[in-house]
mmCIF file of C-alpha atoms in Angstrom:
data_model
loop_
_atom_site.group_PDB
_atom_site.id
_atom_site.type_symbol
_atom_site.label_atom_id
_atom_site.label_comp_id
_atom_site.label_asym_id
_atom_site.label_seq_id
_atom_site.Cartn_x
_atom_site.Cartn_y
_atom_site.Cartn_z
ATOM 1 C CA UNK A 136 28.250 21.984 -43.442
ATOM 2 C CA UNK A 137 24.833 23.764 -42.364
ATOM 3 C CA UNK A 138 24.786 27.778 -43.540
ATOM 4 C CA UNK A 139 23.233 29.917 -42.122
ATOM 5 C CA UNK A 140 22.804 33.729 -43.161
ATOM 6 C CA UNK A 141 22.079 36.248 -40.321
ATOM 7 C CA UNK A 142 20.427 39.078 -42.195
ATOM 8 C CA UNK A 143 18.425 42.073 -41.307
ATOM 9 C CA UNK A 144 18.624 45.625 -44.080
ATOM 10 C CA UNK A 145 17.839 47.550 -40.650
ATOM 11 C CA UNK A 146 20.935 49.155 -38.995
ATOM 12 C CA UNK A 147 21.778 48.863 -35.734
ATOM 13 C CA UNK A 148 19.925 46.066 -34.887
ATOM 14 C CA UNK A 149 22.502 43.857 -33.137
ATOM 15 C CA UNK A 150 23.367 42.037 -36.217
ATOM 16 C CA UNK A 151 27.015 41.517 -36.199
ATOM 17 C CA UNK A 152 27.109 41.028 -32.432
ATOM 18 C CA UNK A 153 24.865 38.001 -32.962
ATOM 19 C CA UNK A 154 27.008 36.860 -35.283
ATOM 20 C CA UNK A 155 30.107 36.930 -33.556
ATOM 21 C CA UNK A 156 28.719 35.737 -30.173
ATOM 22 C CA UNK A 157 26.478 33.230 -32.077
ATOM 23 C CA UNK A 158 29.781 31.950 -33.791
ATOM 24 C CA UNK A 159 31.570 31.963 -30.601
ATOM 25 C CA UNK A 160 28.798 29.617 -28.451
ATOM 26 C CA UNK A 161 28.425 27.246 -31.307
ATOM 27 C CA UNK A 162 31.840 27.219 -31.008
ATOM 28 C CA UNK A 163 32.107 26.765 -27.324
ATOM 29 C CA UNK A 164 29.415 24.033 -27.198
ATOM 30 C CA UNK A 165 31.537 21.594 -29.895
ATOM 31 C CA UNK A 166 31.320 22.621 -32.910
ATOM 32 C CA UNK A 167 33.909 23.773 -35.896
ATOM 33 C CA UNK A 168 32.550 26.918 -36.840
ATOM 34 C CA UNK A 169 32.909 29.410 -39.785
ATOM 35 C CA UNK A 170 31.776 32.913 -39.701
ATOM 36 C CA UNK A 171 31.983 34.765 -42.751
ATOM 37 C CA UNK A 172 32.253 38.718 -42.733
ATOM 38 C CA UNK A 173 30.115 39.895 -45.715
ATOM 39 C CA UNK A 174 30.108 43.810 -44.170
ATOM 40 C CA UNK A 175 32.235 45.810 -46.247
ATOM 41 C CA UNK A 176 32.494 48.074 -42.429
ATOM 42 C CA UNK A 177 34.102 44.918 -41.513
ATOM 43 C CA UNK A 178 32.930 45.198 -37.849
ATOM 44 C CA UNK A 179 33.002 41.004 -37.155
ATOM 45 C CA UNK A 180 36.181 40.993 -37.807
ATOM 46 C CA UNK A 181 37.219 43.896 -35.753
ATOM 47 C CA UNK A 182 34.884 42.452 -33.430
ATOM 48 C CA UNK A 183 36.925 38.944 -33.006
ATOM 49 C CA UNK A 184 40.007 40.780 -33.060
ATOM 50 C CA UNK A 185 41.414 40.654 -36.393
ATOM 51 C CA UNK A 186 43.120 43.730 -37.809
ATOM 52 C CA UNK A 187 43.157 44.895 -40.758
ATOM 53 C CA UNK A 188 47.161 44.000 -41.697
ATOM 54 C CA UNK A 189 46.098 40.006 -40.932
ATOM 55 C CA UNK A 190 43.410 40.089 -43.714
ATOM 56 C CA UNK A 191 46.094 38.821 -46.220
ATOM 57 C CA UNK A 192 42.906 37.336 -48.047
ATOM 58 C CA UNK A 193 38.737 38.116 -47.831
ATOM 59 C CA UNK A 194 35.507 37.527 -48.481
ATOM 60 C CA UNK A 195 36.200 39.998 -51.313
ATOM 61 C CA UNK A 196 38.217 37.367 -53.377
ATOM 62 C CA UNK A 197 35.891 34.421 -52.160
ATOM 63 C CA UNK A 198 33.362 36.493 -54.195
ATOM 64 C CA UNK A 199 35.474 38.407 -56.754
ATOM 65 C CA UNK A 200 38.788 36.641 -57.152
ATOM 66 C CA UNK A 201 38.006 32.628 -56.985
ATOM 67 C CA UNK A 202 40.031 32.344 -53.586
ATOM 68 C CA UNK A 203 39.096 29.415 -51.692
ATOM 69 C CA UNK A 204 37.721 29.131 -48.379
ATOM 70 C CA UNK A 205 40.338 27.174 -46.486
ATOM 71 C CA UNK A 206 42.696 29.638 -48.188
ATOM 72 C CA UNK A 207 40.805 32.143 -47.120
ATOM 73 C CA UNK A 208 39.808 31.725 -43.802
ATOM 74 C CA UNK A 209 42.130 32.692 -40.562
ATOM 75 C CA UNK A 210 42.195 31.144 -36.792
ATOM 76 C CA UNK A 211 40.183 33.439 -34.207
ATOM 77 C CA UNK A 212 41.314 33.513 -30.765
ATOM 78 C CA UNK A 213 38.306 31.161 -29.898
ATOM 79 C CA UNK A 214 38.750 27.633 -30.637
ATOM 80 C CA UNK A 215 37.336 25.818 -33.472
ATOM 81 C CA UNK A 216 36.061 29.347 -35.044
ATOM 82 C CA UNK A 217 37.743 30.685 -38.038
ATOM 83 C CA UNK A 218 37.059 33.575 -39.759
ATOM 84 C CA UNK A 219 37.169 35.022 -43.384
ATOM 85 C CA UNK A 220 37.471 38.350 -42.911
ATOM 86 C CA UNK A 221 35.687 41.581 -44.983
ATOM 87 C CA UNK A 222 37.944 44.574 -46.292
ATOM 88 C CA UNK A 223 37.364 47.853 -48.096
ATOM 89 C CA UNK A 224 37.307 46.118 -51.086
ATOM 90 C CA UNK A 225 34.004 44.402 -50.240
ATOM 91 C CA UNK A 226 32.462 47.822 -50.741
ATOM 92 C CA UNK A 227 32.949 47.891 -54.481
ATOM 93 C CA UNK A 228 32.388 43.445 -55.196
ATOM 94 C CA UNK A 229 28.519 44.290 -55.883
ATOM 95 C CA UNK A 230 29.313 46.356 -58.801
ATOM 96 C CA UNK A 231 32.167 44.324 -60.172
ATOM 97 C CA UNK A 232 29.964 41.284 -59.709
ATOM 98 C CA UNK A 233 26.841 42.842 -61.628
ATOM 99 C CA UNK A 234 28.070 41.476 -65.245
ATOM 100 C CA UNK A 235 29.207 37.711 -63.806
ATOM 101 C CA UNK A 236 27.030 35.296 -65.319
ATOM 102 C CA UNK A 237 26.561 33.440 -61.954
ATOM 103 C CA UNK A 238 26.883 36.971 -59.974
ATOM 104 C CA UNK A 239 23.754 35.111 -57.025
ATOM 105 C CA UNK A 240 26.143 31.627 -57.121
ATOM 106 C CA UNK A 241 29.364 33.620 -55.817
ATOM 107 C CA UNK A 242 29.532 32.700 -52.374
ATOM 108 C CA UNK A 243 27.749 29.149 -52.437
ATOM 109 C CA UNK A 244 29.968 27.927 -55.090
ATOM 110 C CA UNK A 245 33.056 28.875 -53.007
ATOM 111 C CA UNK A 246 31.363 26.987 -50.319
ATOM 112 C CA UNK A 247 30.922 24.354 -52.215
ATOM 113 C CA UNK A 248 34.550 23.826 -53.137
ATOM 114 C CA UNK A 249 35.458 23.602 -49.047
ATOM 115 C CA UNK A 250 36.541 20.206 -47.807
ATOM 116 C CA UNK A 251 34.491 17.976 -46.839
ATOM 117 C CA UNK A 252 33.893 18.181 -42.566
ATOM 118 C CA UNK A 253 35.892 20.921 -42.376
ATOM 119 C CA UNK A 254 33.647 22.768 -40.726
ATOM 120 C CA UNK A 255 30.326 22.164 -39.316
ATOM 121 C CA UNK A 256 28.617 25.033 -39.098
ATOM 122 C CA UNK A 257 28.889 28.469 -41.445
ATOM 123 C CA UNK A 258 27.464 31.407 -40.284
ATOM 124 C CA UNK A 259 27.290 34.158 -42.478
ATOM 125 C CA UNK A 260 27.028 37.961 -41.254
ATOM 126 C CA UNK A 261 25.453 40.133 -44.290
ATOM 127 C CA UNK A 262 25.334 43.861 -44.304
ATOM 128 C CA UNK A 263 22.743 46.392 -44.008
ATOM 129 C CA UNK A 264 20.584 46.025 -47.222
ATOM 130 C CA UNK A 265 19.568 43.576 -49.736
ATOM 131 C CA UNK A 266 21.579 44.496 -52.367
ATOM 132 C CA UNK A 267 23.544 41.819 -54.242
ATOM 133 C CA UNK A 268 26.147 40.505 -51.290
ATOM 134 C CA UNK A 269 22.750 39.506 -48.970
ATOM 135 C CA UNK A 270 21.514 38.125 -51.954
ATOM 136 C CA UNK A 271 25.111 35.605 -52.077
ATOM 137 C CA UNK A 272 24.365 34.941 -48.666
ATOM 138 C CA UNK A 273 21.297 33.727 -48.973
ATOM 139 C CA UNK A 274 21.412 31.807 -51.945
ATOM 140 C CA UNK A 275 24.488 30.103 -49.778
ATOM 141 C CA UNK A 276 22.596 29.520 -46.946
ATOM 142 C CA UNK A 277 19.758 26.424 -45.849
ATOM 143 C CA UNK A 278 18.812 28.862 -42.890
ATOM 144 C CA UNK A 279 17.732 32.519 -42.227
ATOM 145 C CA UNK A 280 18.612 34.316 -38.438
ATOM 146 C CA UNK A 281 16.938 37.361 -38.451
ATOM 147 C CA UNK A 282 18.014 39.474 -35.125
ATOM 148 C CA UNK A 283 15.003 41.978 -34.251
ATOM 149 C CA UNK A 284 15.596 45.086 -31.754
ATOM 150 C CA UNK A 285 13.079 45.063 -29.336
ATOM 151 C CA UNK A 286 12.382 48.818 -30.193
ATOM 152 C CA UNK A 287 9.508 50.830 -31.758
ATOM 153 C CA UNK A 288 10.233 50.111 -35.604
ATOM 154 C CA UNK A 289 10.993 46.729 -34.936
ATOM 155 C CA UNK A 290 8.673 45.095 -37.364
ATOM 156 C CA UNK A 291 9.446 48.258 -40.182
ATOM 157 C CA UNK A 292 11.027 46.798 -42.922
ATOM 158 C CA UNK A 293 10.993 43.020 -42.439
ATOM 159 C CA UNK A 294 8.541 42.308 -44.374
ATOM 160 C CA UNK A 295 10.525 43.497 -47.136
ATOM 161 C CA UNK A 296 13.465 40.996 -46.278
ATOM 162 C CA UNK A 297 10.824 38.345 -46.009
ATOM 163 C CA UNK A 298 10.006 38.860 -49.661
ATOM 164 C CA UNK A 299 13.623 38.511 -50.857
ATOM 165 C CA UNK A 300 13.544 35.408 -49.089
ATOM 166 C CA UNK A 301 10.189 34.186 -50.814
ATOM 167 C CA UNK A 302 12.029 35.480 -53.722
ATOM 168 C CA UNK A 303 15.234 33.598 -53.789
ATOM 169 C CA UNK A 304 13.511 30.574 -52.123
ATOM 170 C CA UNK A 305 11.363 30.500 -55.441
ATOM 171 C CA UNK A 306 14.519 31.346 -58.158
ATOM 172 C CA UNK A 307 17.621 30.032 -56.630
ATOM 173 C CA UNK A 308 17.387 27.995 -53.513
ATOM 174 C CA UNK A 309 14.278 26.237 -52.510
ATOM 175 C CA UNK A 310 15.955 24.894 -49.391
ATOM 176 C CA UNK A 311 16.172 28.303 -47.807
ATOM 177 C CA UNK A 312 13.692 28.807 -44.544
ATOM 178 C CA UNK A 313 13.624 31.059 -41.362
ATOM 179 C CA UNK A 314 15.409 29.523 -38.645
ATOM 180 C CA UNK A 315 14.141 32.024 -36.263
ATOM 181 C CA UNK A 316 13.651 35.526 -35.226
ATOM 182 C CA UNK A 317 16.286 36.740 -32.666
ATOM 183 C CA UNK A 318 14.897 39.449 -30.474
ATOM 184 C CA UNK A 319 17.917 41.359 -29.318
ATOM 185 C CA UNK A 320 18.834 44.726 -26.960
ATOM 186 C CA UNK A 321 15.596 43.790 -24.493
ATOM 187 C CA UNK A 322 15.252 46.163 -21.874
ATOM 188 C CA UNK A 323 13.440 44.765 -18.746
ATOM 189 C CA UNK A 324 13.057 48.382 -17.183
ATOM 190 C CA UNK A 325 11.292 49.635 -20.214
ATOM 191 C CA UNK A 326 7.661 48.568 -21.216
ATOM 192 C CA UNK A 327 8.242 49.102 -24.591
ATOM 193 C CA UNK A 328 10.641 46.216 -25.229
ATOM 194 C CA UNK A 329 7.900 44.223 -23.543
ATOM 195 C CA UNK A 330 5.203 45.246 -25.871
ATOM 196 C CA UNK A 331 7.421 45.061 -28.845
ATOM 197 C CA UNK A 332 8.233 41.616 -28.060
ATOM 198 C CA UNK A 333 4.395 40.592 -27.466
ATOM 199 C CA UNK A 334 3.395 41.763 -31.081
ATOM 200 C CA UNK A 335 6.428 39.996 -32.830
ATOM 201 C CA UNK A 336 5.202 36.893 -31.074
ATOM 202 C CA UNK A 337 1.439 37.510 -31.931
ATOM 203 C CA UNK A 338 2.867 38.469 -35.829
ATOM 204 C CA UNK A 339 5.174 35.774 -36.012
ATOM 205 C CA UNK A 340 4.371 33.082 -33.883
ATOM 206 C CA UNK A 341 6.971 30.290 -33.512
ATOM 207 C CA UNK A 342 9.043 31.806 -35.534
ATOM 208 C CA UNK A 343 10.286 33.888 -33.090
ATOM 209 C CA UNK A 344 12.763 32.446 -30.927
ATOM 210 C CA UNK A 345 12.678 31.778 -27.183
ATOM 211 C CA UNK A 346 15.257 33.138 -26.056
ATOM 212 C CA UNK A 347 16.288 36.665 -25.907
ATOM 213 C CA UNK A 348 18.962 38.404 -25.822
ATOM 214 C CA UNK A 349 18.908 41.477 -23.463
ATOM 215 C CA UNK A 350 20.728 45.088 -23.557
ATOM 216 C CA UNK A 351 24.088 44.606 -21.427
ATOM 217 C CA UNK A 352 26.917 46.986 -21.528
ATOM 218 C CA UNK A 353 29.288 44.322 -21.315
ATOM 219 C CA UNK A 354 28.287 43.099 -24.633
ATOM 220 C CA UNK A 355 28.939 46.169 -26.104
ATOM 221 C CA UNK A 356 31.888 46.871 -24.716
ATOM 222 C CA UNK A 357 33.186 43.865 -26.161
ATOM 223 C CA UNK A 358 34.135 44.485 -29.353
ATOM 224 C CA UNK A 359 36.425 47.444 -28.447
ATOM 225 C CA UNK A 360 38.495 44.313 -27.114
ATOM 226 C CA UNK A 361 38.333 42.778 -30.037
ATOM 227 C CA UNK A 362 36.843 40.038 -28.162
ATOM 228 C CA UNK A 363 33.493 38.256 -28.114
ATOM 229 C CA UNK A 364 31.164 39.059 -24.993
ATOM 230 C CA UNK A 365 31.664 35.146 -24.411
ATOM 231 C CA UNK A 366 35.413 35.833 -23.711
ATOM 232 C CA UNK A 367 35.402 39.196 -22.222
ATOM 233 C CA UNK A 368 32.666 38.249 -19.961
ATOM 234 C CA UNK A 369 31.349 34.383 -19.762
ATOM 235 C CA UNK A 370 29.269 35.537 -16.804
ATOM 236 C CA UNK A 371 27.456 38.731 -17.627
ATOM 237 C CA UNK A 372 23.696 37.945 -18.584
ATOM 238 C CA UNK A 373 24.408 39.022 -22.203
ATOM 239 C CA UNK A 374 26.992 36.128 -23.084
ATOM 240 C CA UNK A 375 24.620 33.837 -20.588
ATOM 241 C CA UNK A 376 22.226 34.776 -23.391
ATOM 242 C CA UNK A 377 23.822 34.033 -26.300
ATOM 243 C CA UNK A 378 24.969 30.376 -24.929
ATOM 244 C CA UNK A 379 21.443 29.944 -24.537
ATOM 245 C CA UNK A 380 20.509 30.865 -28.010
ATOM 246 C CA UNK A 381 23.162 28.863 -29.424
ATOM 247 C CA UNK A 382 21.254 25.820 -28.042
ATOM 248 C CA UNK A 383 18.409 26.599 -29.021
ATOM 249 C CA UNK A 384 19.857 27.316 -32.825
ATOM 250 C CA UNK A 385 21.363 23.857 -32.934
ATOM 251 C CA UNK A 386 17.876 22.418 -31.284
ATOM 252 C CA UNK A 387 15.902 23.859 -34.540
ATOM 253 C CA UNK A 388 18.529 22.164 -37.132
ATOM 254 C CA UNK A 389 16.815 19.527 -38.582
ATOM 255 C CA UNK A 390 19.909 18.029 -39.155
ATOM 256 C CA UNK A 391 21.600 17.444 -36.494
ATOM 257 C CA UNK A 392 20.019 14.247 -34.397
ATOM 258 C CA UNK A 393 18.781 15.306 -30.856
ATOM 259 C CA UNK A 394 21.581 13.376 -28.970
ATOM 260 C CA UNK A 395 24.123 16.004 -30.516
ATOM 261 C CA UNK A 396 21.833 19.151 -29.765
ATOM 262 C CA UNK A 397 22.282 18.205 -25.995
#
């Protein structure tokens, strides 16, 4: 199973939608997908319809209690993605994990115990900051997604996320790299987005990815369905978007063979 952590301390940034619609192409194209909630606001689970009364387990005891993954996870309405959902309880793990000898180890050593093929791909939504869950994520993780508003401020603070990479990378897992920057919420009808997108490319070269994903209501109506933009709207530019992405994810995966990236 390839993990991927989709991480960015900025707010609002389009985080969890790329996660859930991410989850949901990767999904669509073929593959057996886990998305794991790591927001204590819980919003990718909300997001793929899950309420809170179905969250009999969480990515509170994967952390906290010892729960297992297969135990934990629940079917989505999209096939071949399941989900382990966040509750309020996530809110308090970081402190109760702070005196846990392997407090960084949490979340890879519950992914770890999963079975074998289960799933192929995990994709990991972390919360706003780089506090001590972000840190389980990507010490879980091979890969980094880093979703990027194409808005003034886009660059502020990511070079702070790119030292707790180089950070981790160096202390706890030297297999971690950036799969890509995501630009997301591009506005065709305003220069700005245009500009911003031109200096991300000129500061980050190829690690910026090709596609991007542009500002469509329908995406963000979405979630109030509790449905992915995929399902709530296959054709609207913003799920035509993310399908695209998904590709181009699997296309960067070293280790998947070309023939299965088609």
């Amino acid at each position: 199973m390839i993990s991927i952590a989709i991480a960015n301390q900025k707010g609002g940034v389009g985080k969890t939608t790329t996660a859930i619609n991410l989850a949901t192409a990767l999904a669509a194209i073929g593959r057996n997908v886990l998305l794991i909630d790591l927001d204590p606001q819980g919003n990718a689970s909300t997001g793929l319809g899950v309420s809170p009364s179905e969250r009999i387990h969480s990515s509170y005891d994967l952390l906290v209690n010892d729960v297992a993954a297969e135990t934990a996870a629940l079917e989505t309405k999209v096939p071949r993605l399941d989900l382990i959902p966040a509750t309020v309880d996530l809110s308090g793990a970081e402190v109760e994990m702070v005196d846990l000898e392997d407090r960084a180890h949490r979340l890879v050593n519950a992914l770890n115990g999963a079975r074998a093929g289960r799933w192929d791909i995990c994709l990991i939504d972390c919360p706003p900051s780089l506090g001590l869950l972000t840190v389980n994520a990507l010490v879980a993780a091979k890969h980094l997604i880093v979703p990027l508003q194409t808005e003034f401020f886009a660059l502020e603070g990511l070079s702070q996320l790119l030292k707790t990479v180089e950070r981790v990378s160096a202390s706890a897992n030297p297999d971690l790299s950036i799969l890509g920057i995501a630009l997301t919420m591009y506005d065709r009808r305003n220069k700005l987005s245009q500009h911003v997108a031109d200096d991300v490319r000129a500061c980050l070269g190829d690690k910026v990815l090709d596609t991007v994903v542009p500002r469509n209501v329908r995406v963000s109506e979405a979630p109030s369905h509790g449905l992915p933009a995929l399902v709530y709207d296959m054709k609207c530019p913003g799920s035509a978007a993310y399908l695209k992405l998904a590709r181009e994810v699997i296309g960067r995966l070293p280790n998947l063979a070309p023939a299965e990236a088609a």
